[in-house]
Structure formats: structure tokens, C-alpha cells
Coordinates of C-alpha atoms in Angstrom, one line a residue:
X1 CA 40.9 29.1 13.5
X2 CA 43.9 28.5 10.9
X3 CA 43.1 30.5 7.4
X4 CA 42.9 26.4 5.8
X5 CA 39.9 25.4 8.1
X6 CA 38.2 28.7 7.7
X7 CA 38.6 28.0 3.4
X8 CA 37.6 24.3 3.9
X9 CA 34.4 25.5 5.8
X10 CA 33.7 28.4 3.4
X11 CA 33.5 25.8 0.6
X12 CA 31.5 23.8 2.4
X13 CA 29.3 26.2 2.3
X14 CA 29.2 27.5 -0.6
X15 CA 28.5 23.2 -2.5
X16 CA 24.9 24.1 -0.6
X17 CA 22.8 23.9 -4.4
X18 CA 19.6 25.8 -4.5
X19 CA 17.0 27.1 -7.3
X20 CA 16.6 31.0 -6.9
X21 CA 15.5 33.4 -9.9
X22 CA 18.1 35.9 -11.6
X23 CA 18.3 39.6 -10.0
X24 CA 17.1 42.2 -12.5
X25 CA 18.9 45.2 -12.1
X26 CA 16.5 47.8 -12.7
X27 CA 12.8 45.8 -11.7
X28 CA 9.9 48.3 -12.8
X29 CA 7.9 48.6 -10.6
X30 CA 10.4 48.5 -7.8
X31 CA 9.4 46.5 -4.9
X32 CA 8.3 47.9 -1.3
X33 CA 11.6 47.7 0.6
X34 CA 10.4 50.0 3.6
X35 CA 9.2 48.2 6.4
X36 CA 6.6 50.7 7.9
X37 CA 4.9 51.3 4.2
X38 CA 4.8 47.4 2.9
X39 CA 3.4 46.7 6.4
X40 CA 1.0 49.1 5.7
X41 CA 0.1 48.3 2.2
X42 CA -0.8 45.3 3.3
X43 CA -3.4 45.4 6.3
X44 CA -5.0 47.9 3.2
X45 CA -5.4 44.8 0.9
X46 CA -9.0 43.7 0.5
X47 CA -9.2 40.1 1.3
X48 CA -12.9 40.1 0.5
X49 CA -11.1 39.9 -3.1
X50 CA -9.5 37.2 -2.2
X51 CA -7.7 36.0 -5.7
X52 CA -7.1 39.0 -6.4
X53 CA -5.5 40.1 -3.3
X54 CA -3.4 36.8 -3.7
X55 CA -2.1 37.6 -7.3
X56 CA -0.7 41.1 -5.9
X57 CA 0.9 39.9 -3.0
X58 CA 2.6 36.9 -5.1
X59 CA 4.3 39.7 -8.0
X60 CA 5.2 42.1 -5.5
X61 CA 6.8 38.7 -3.3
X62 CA 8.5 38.3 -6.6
X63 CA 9.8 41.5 -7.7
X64 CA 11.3 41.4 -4.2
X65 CA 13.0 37.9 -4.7
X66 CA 14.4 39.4 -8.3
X67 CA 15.8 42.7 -6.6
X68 CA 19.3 42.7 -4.9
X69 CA 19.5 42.6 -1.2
X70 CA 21.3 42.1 1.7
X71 CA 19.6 39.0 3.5
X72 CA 18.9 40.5 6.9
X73 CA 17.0 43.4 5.1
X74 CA 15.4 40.6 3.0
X75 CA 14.9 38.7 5.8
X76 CA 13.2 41.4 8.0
X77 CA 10.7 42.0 5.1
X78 CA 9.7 38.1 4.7
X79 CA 8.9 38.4 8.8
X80 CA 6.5 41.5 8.0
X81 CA 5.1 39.4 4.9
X82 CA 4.3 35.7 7.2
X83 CA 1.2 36.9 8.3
X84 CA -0.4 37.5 5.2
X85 CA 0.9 34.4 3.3
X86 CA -0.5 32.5 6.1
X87 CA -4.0 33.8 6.1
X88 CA -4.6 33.6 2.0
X89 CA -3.2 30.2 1.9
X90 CA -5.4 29.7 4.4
X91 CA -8.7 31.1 2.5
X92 CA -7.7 30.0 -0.8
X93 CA -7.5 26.5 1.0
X94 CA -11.5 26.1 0.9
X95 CA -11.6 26.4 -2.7
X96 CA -9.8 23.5 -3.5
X97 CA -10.0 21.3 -0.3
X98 CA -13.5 19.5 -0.8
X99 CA -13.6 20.1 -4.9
X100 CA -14.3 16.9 -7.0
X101 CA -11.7 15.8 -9.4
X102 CA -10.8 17.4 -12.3
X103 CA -11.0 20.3 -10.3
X104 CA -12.9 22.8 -11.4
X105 CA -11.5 26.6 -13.1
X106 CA -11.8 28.4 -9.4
X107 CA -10.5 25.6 -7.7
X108 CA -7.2 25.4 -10.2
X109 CA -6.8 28.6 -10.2
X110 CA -6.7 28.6 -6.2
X111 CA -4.0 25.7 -6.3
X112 CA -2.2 27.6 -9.3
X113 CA -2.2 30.8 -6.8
X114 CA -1.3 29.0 -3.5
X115 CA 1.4 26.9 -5.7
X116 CA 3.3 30.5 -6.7
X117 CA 3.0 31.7 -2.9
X118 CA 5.1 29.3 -1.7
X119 CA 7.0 29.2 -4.5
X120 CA 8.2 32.7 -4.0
X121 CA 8.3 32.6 0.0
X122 CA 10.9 29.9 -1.1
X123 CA 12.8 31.6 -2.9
X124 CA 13.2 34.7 -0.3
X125 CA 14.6 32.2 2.7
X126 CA 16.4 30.4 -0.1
X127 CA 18.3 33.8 -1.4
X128 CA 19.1 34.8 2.3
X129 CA 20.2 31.5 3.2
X130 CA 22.3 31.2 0.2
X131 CA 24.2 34.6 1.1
X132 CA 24.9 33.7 4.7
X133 CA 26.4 30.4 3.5
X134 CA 28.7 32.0 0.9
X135 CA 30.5 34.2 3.6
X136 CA 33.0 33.0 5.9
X137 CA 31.5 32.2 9.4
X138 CA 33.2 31.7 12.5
X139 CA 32.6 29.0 15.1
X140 CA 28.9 29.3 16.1
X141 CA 27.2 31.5 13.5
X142 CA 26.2 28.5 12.0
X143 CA 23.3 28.4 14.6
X144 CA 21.9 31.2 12.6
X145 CA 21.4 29.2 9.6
X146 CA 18.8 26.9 11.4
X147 CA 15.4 28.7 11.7
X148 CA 16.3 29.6 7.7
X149 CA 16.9 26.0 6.8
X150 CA 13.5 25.1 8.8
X151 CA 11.5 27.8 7.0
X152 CA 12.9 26.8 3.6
X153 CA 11.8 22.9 4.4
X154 CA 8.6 24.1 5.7
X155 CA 7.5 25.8 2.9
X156 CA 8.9 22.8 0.6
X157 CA 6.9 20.4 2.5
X158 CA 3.7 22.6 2.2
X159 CA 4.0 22.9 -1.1
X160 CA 3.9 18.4 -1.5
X161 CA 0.9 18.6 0.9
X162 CA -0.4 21.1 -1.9
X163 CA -0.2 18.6 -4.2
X164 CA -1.4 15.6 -2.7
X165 CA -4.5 17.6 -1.2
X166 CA -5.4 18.6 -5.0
X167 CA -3.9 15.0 -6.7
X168 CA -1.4 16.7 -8.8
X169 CA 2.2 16.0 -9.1
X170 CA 4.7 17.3 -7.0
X171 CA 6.7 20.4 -8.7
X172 CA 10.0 19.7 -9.8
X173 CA 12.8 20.1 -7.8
X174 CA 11.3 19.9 -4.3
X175 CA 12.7 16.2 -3.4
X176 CA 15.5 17.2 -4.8
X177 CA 16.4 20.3 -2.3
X178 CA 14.6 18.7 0.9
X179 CA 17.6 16.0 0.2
X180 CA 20.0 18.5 0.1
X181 CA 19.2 21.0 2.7
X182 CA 18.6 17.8 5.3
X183 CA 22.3 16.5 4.2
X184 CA 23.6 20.1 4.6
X185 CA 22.1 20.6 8.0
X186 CA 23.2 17.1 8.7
X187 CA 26.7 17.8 8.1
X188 CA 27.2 20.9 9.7
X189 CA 25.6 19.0 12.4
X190 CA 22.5 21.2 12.7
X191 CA 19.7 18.2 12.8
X192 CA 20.8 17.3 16.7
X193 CA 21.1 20.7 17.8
X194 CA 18.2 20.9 20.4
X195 CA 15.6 23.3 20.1
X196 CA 12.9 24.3 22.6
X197 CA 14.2 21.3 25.1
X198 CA 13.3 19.0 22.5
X199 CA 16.0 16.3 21.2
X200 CA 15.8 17.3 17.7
X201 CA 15.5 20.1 15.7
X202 CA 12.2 21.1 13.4
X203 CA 14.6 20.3 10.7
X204 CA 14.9 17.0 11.3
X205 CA 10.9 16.8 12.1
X206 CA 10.0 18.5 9.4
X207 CA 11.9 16.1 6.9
X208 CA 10.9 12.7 8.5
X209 CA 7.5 14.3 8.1
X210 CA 7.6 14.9 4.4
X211 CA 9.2 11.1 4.4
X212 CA 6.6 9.4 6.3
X213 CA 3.9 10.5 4.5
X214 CA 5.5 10.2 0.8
X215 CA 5.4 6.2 2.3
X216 CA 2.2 6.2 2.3
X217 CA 0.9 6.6 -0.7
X218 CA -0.7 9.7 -0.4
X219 CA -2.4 9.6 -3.8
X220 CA -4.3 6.7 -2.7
X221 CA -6.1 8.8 0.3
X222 CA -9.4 10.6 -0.1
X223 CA -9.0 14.0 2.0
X224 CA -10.3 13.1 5.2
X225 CA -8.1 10.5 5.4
X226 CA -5.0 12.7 4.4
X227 CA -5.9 15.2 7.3
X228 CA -5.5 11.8 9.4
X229 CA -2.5 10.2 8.6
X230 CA -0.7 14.2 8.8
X231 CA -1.4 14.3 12.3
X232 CA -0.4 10.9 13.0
X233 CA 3.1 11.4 10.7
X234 CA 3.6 14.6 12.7
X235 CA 3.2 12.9 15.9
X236 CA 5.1 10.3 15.1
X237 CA 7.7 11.6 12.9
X238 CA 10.6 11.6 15.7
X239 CA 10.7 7.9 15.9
X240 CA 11.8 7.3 12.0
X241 CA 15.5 6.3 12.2
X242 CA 17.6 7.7 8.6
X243 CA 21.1 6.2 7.9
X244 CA 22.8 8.8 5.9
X245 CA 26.2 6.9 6.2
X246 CA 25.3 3.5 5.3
X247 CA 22.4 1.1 4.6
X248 CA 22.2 -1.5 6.9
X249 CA 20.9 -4.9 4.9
X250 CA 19.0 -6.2 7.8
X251 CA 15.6 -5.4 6.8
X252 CA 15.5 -2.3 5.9
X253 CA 12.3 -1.6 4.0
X254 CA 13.0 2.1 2.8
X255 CA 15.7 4.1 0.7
X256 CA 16.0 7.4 -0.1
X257 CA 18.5 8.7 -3.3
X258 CA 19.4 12.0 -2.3
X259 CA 21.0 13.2 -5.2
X260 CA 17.5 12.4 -6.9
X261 CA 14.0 14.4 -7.3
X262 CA 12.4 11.7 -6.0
X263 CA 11.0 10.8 -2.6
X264 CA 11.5 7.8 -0.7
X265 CA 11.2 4.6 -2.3
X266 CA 10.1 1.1 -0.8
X267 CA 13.4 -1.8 -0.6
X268 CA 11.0 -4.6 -0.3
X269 CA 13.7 -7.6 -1.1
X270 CA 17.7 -5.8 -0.8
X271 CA 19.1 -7.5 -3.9
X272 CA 16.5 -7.6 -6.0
X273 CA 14.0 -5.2 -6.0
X274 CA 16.5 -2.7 -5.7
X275 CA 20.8 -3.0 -5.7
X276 CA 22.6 -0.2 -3.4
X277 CA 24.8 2.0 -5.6
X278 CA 26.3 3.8 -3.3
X279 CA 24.8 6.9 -1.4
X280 CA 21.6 5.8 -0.6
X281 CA 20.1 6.6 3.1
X282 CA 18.0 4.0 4.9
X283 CA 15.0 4.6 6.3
X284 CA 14.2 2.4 9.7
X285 CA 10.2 2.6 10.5
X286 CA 10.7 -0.1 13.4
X287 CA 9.9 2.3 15.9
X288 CA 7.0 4.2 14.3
X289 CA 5.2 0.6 13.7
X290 CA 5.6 -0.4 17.7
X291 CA 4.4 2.6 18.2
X292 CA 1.4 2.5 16.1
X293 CA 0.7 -1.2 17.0
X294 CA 0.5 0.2 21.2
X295 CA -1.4 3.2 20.0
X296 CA -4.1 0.0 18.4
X297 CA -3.7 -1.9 21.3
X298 CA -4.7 1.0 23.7
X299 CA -7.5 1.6 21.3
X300 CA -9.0 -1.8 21.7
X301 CA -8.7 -2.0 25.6
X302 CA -9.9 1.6 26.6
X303 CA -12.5 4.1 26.2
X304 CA -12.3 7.3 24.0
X305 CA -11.7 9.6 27.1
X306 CA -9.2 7.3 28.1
X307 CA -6.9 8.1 25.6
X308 CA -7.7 11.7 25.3
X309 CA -4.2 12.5 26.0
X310 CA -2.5 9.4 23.4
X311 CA -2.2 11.9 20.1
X312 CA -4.3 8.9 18.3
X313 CA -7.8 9.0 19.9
X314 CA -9.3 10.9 17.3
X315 CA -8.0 8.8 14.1
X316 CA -10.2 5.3 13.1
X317 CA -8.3 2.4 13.6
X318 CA -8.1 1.6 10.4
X319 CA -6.4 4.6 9.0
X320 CA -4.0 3.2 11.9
X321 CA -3.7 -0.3 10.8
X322 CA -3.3 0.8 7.0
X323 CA -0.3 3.1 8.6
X324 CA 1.3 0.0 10.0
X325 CA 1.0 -1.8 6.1
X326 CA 2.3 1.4 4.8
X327 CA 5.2 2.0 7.5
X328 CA 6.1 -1.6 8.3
X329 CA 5.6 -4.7 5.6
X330 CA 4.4 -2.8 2.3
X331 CA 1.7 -5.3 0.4
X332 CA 3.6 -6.8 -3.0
X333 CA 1.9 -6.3 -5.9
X334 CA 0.6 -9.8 -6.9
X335 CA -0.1 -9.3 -10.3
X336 CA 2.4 -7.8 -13.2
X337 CA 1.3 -4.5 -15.2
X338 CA 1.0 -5.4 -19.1
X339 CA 0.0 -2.6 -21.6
X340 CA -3.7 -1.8 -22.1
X341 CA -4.9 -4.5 -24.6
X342 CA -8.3 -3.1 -24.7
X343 CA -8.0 0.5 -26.0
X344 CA -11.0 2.2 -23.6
X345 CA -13.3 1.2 -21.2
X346 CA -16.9 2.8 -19.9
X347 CA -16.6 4.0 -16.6
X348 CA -19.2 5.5 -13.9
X349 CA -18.5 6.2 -10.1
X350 CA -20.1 6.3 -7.3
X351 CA -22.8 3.8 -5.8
X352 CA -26.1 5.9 -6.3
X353 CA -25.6 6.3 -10.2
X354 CA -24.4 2.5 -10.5
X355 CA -27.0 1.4 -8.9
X356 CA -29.5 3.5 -11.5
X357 CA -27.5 1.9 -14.4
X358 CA -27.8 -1.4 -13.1
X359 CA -31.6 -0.5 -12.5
X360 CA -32.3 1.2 -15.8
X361 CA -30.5 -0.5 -18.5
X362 CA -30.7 -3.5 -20.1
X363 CA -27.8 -5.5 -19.7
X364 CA -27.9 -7.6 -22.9
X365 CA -28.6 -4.5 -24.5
X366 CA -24.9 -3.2 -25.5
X367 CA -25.8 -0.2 -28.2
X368 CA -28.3 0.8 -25.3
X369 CA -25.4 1.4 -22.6
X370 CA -23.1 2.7 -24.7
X371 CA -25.8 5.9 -25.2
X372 CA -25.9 6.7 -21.5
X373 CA -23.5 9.7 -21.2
X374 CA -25.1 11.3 -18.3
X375 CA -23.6 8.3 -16.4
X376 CA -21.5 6.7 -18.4
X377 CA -17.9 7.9 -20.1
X378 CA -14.9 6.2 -21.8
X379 CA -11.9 6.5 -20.3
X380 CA -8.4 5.8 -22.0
X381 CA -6.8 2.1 -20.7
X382 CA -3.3 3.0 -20.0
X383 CA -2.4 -0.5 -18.4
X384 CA -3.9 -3.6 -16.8
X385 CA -3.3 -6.4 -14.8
X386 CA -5.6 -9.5 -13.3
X387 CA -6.5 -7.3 -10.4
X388 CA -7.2 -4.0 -11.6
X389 CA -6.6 -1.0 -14.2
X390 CA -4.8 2.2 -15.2
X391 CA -6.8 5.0 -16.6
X392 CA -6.8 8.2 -17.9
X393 CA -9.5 10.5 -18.9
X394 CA -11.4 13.8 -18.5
X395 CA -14.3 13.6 -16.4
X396 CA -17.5 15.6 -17.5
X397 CA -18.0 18.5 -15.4
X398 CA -21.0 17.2 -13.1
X399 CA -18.4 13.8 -12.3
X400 CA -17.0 13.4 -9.2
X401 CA -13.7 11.4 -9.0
X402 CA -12.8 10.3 -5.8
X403 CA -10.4 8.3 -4.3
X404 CA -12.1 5.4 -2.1
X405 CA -15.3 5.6 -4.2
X406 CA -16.9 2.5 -6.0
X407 CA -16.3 2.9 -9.8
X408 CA -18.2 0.1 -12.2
X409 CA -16.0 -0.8 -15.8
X410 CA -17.5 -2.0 -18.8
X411 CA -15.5 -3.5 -21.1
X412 CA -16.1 -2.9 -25.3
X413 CA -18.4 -5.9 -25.9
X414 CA -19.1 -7.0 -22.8
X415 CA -22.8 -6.5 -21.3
X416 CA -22.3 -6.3 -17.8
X417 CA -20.7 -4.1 -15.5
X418 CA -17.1 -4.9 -13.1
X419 CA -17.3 -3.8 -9.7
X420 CA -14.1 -1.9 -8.5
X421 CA -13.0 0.8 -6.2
X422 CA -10.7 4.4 -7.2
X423 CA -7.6 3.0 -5.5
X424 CA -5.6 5.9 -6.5
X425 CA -5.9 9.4 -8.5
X426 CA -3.6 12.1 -9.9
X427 CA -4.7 15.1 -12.0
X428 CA -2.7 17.1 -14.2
X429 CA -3.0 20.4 -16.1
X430 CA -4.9 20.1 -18.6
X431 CA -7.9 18.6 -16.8
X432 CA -7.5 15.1 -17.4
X433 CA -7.1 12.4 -14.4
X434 CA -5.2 9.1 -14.3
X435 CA -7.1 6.3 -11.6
X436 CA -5.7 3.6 -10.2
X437 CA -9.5 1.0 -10.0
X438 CA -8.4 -2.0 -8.0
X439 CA -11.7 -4.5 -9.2
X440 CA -13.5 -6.3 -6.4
X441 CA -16.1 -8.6 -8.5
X442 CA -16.6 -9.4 -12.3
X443 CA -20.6 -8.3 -11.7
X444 CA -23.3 -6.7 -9.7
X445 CA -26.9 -6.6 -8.9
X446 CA -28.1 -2.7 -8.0
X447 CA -30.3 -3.3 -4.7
X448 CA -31.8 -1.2 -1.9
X449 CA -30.6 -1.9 2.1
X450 CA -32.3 -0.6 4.7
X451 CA -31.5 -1.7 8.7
X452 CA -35.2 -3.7 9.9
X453 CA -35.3 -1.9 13.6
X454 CA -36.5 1.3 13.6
X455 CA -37.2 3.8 11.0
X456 CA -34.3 3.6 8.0
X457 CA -35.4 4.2 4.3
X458 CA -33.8 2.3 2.1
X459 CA -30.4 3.0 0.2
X460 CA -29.1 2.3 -2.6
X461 CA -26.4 -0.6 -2.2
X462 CA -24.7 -3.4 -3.9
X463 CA -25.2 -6.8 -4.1
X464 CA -22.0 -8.7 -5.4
X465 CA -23.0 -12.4 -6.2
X466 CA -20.8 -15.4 -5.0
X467 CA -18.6 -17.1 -7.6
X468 CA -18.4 -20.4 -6.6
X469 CA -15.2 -21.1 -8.7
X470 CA -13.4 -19.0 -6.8
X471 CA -14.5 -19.7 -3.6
X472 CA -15.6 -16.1 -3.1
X473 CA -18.8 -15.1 -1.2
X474 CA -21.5 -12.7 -1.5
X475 CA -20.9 -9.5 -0.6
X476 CA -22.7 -6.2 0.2
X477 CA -21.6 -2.6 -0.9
X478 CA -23.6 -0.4 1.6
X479 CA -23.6 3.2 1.9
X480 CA -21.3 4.5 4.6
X481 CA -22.8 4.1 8.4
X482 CA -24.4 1.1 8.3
X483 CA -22.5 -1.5 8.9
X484 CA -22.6 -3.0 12.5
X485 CA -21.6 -6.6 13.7
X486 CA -24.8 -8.8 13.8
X487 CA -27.4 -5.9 12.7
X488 CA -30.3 -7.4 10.3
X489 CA -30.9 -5.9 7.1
X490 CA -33.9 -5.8 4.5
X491 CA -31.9 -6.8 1.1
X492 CA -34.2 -6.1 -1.7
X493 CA -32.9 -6.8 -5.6
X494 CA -34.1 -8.5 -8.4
X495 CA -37.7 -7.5 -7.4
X496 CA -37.5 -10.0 -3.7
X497 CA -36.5 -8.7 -0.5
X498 CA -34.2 -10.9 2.0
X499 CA -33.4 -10.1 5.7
X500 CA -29.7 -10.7 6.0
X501 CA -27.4 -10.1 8.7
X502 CA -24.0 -8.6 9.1
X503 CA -21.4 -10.7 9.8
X504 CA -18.1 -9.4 8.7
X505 CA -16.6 -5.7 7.9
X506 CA -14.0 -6.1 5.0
X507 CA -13.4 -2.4 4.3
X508 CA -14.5 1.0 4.9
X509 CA -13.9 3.9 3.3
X510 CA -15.5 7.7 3.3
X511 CA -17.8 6.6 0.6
X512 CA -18.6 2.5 1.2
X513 CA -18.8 -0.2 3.6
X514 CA -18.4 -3.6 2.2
X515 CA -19.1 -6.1 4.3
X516 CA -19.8 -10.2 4.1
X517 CA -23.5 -11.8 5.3
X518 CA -25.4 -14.3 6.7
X519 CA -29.2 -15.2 6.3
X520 CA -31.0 -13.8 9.4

């Protein structure tokens, strides 16, 4: 190789632009740089102290990432580290997984700890990868690179899935190098490089990954349905097409600006929704939605232990069928954002306590609702539109927010209640919570439902009225489980009891079934 190329590649390898913290000469305490004694300091951490074990693996991780090494020595010592990362994320996992929103001290100060892990595993690939690149390399050892580049991604897309399991914003900077480390591996033409006698590498799996579920929305999933649609975007991940070179204008629904912090964004009309500047990548989903639509299909024609071996026969069809709206033909928003005119609005979730407002209070008593604050609290409007609201408040401490749960609104002055559903949620650090509340009907009756074969109590449901003006029929919020085609009900509200029967499902979620009726 002629001393010109081996310059030209050296550069190339040196543009590669990564976050990594300063050296300190003199760190005190030094780290553990012997492999026999920091693998034995750590099977001697006490797990049962589990935060506490945490906090000392993540400063001596980071006095390690601050001392001066060479990255083979560094990288040895990250290998002797792995299992322990992997077993307190794990554990410190279960205090934030299931928690209600805000999330409580324990559970932030799980996410805070799991947040620094990865943070500073990170940075140790990210400082060895960073000296390998800076030195000339001859034809070849630029294989070498690719298990470091996948561990670096990894750990960047763990840290996202951090964020959308707890509904807080994703740190800065990590769009921003999953960009650049998938165009660096792209260019040195490490993403095709087969691995394991597959056709692509991890590092191209693990960034369509990270892609395909940033389209989806992920702050609008309650947890159960996250786990979902991550095991569906890892199975299907291989089948997203990128264009790095060029965007194609036929339909292309997806961009990506990789010299941004952002994640992918949605193209839904090329020329006006969005212009190309220059440098954008496409992202083609063509693939992914055939594949999802077969994976439907097969769903509808054969039994569960038919499609054992599919990779979908565990995920509800419709978590499938919102994947296909998510990855194919992204729903326009029909209404335009204006700035809150109202300044707050009462808020209270969940169908069990609306139901007991509904039940309790006089509705053409104002002053009377207002002094309800075990159930009731005002929450800021940050903007509206004709089909929903923006808000942001603190929830009390005994509050769950959830996203997929009913919320009712009250607006200042107004004596009765809007019927919506927590579309969206994201919390930040100092407690508060913004919600996204699509609204479903401008009232509702509380009522009780209860199946009329066999031995069901009643539960506490929802009885949305039909508005006639609008064309819109009655509706039923039930609790989840039991909704099924043609099964008659006992409706009881306003003192009478009805027998209805089921006639349409309109949506489910983990927390309500609303569904359309007949008379029996």
C-alpha cells in the first residue's frame, strides 16, 4: 500500500466523532487494572444491596474510563466487567419496569443508576474504539473494529429503550453517534460484512432496530406493549431498506438527518412536509409492512400452534396492525395544534375512579367538583386542538399515569366531564409529566357491566351517549376482557339496567375495551 492511501485511510479514521470524558492524570483512588483482583472484587460485591452495589461498580467503571490506557488492556477489563453490568441492569430493571408515572424516588433513582451504567460502559468501547481508529491499519484490521462498533451501538440503543421503558427523553447525543458510527461502519464497508452466516452484520441490525422502533412512537406504548413491538422490530429489523447515497422521491415515507440528534423522522408528502437538503438517508419499510401484513394473514387462517415457529404468534394482532400504520402509511394529524387558550384543566385517570366521580358528584354542582382532590387535579394546558390536548403536570403520589388509560377533563366552568384516553406520556426530572389525551366523547354516564351467562359481578364501565349531530353512536368503555362478538351484557346506569349486546370492538388497550352495541 502506497504511503498516500495509507494517510487518506488514517484520516478517515481519525473524522470518526465520539463523546469520551478527559483522562486525569493522577485519579485518586486509582482504578483496578489487574484482571485476577477486579474479577475478584467483584463476585465479593453484595448484590443483596443492590443500589448500592450499582453506585460502586458505576465510579470504579468511571475512574477506569478517566485513566490512560492502552485499549486492548482496556478492552480485556470491560470483558471481565460484562457480566456484572448485565445482571444489575437486569435487577435494577424491576424497580422501574411496572412503576406508575411520575415515577416514584426508588424507581428514579434505579433509572438514574442504570442511565450512568451504560453511560460509562460507553465510554470504555468508545475510548478503545477511538484509539484503534487513530492508528494506521493495514488491509484487514479493520475487521477488528466490528464487534467494538456493535458493542458501542448496543449499549446506545439500550440506553433509548431505557428511556422509553421509563417515558423520559432520550439523553443527548445518542442519535447523534448511532448516525455516525452506522455511516462510519458503512463506509469502511463493515455493515455487509457477514457475521455468523448471516447477510448482515449486528451493526446493521442493531441500528435498523433502534430505527424501527423510534417509528413507532414509542411514547405512545404502555409497557406491555413496548416489550411487543421490540421483539417484532428485532425480528424484523433486516428487512428495512436505508439509502445513505440518495433519497429516492418515489414514496418514501421516512428520513433520517444524520448529522442531527434526532431520530428518524416521518416524510409523509416529499415537498411539503419536508424539502431534502442534501444528506438525508431514506428509510424504505416496503418490505417490513408485506411482511407484517403475511404475518396478519397467517394469523387469521391458522391456529396458535400453527404458527409456533412464525416469530409473531405470541404478539395480538393489533399491536401488528398498529405496526403496519406506524411502518407503512403514518395517520395525518387532522386537526392543527393552537396554544392552550384555557390556562388548566381537572384531570382524573383511570375508569374505576371516573366512574366514582361520575357516581358521587353532582354535576351541576361546579364549586363541589373542584373540592375533590383525592381524584381530581389540575393539570397545566400546554396546547389543544379539536381532537385532543397537551398537558403537563405533577401527578399526586397515589396517581397512576398511564399510557392507554381512560383519562376524563373538565374544563374551568364547565359541569361535566370529557371522555379521552392517555395517547402519549413523557416524564422529566423534576417529576412532572406531559400527556398527550386524544378525547373520544364530550360526556359520560358512570355504569356497572356485567356479562348475563354465568357468574360475573359487575364492573365499573362507561356509558358514552350518542350524539346525534354527529352521527356518532353509543358506546361502551368496559374493563379489559370482556368484550366478545355477540356476548349479552347487563348495562346498569342512571338507576335502570338494559341487556345489550356486543357488536363491534373499536379498540383495546391494557387498560379498556371500547366497543359499539346493540339492544339484545
Amino acid at each position: 500500500m502506497m504511503a498516500s492511501e495509507l494517510l487518506q485511510q488514517s484520516l478517515v479514521f481519525m473524522a470518526l466523532r465520539l463523546t469520551v470524558p478527559a483522562s486525569v492524570s493522577s485519579p485518586n483512588p486509582r482504578p483496578e487494572t489487574r484482571p485476577k483482583q477486579l474479577e475478584e472484587w467483584l463476585s465479593s460485591l453484595p448484590l443483596i444491596k443492590l443500589f448500592e452495589s450499582a453506585r460502586t461498580v458505576c465510579d470504579e467503571l468511571a475512574r477506569l474510563n478517566r485513566s490512560h490506557l492502552e485499549a486492548d488492556e482496556r478492552l480485556k477489563l470491560l470483558e471481565i466487567y460484562q457480566p456484572i453490568l448485565q445482571q444489575l441492569r437486569g435487577e435494577i430493571a424491576e424497580d422501574y419496569n411496572k412503576a406508575p408515572l411520575p415515577l416514584p424516588g426508588t424507581s428514579r433513582q434505579a433509572v438514574n443508576l442504570a442511565r450512568e451504567l451504560l453511560i460509562e460502559e460507553a465510554y470504555g468501547y468508545k475510548l478503545a474504539l477511538l484509539e484503534k481508529t487513530s492508528k494506521l491499519m493495514l488491509f484487514g484490521a479493520r475487521k477488528q473494529l466490528v464487534p467494538l462498533i456493535e458493542q458501542i451501538m448496543r449499549t446506545l440503543s439500550n440506553s433509548l429503550t431505557l428511556s422509553y421503558q421509563s417515558y423520559l427523553p432520550t439523553p443527548a447525543g445518542v442519535w447523534h453517534e448511532m448516525h455516525e458510527l452506522y455511516r462510519y461502519a458503512s463506509h469502511q464497508k463493515l455493515v455487509g460484512e457477514e457475521e455468523g452466516g448471516k447477510n448482515e452484520s449486528l451493526i446493521d441490525s442493531i441500528y435498523k432496530h433502534a430505527v424501527l422502533m423510534a417509528l413507532t412512537d414509542p411514547y405512545r406504548l404502555s409497557r406491555a406493549e413496548l416489550a411487543e413491538v421490540m421483539h417484532v422490530a428485532l425480528q424484523i429489523a433486516p428487512l428495512t431498506e436505508l439509502h445513505l447515497n440518495e433519497v429516492p422521491n418515489a414514496q418514501q415515507l421516512f428520513v433520517v438527518l444524520p448529522d442531527s440528534d434526532k431520530p428518524p423522522k416521518r416524510a409523509l408528502q416529499y415537498g411539503m412536509d419536508w424539502e431534502p437538503r442534501g444528506g438525508e438517508w431514506a428509510v424504505g419499510t416496503t418490505l417490513v409492512v408485506r411482511r407484517l401484513s403475511e404475518a396478519i394473514g397467517q394469523g387469521d387462517k391458522k391456529p396458535s400452534q400453527q404458527r409456533a415457529n412464525d416469530g409473531f404468534h405470541a404478539i395480538s394482532p393489533e399491536v401488528l396492525r398498529r405496526l403496519m400504520e406506524c411502518w407503512g402509511a403514518p395517520s395525518k394529524r387532522v386537526f392543527r395544534r393552537q396554544a392552550g387558550q384555557v390556562t388548566t384543566v381537572q384531570v382524573c385517570t383511570g375508569i374505576s375512579r371516573v366512574c366514582k366521580i361520575l357516581d358521587g358528584v353532582d354535576l351541576a354542582n361546579v364549586s363541589q367538583i373542584s373540592s375533590t382532590p383525592d381524584s381530581l387535579q389540575e393539570w397545566d394546558v400546554i396546547n389543544q386542538s379539536a381532537g385532543g390536548l397537551k398537558l403537563r403536570g405533577t401527578p399526586m403520589a397515589d396517581t397512576a399515569i398511564n399510557v392507554g388509560d381512560v383519562v376524563a377533563v373538565q374544563y374551568r366552568g364547565v359541569p361535566t366531564f370529557s371522555i379521552g384516553v392517555v395517547r402519549w406520556a413523557q416524564t422529566f426530572e423534576d417529576s412532572s409529566v406531559e400527556l398527550g389525551v386524544q378525547m373520544l366523547a364530550p360526556r359520560a354516564e358512570a355504569a356497572t357491566l356485567a356479562p348475563t351467562i354465568g357468574n360475573h359481578h359487575p364492573k365499573s364501565a362507561l356509558l358514552l351517549p350518542e350524539i346525534s349531530a354527529l352521527q356518532q353512536p353509543a358506546f361502551v368503555i368496559a374493563q379489559p376482557g370482556n368484550y366478545q362478538l355477540h356476548r349479552e351484557f347487563a348495562l346498569t346506569h342512571g338507576g335502570k339496567t338494559t341487556t345489550i349486546r356486543g357488536s363491534e370492538l373499536i379498540e383495546k388497550t391494557v387498560y379498556y375495551e371500547l366497543f359499539r352495541f346493540l339492544p339484545a
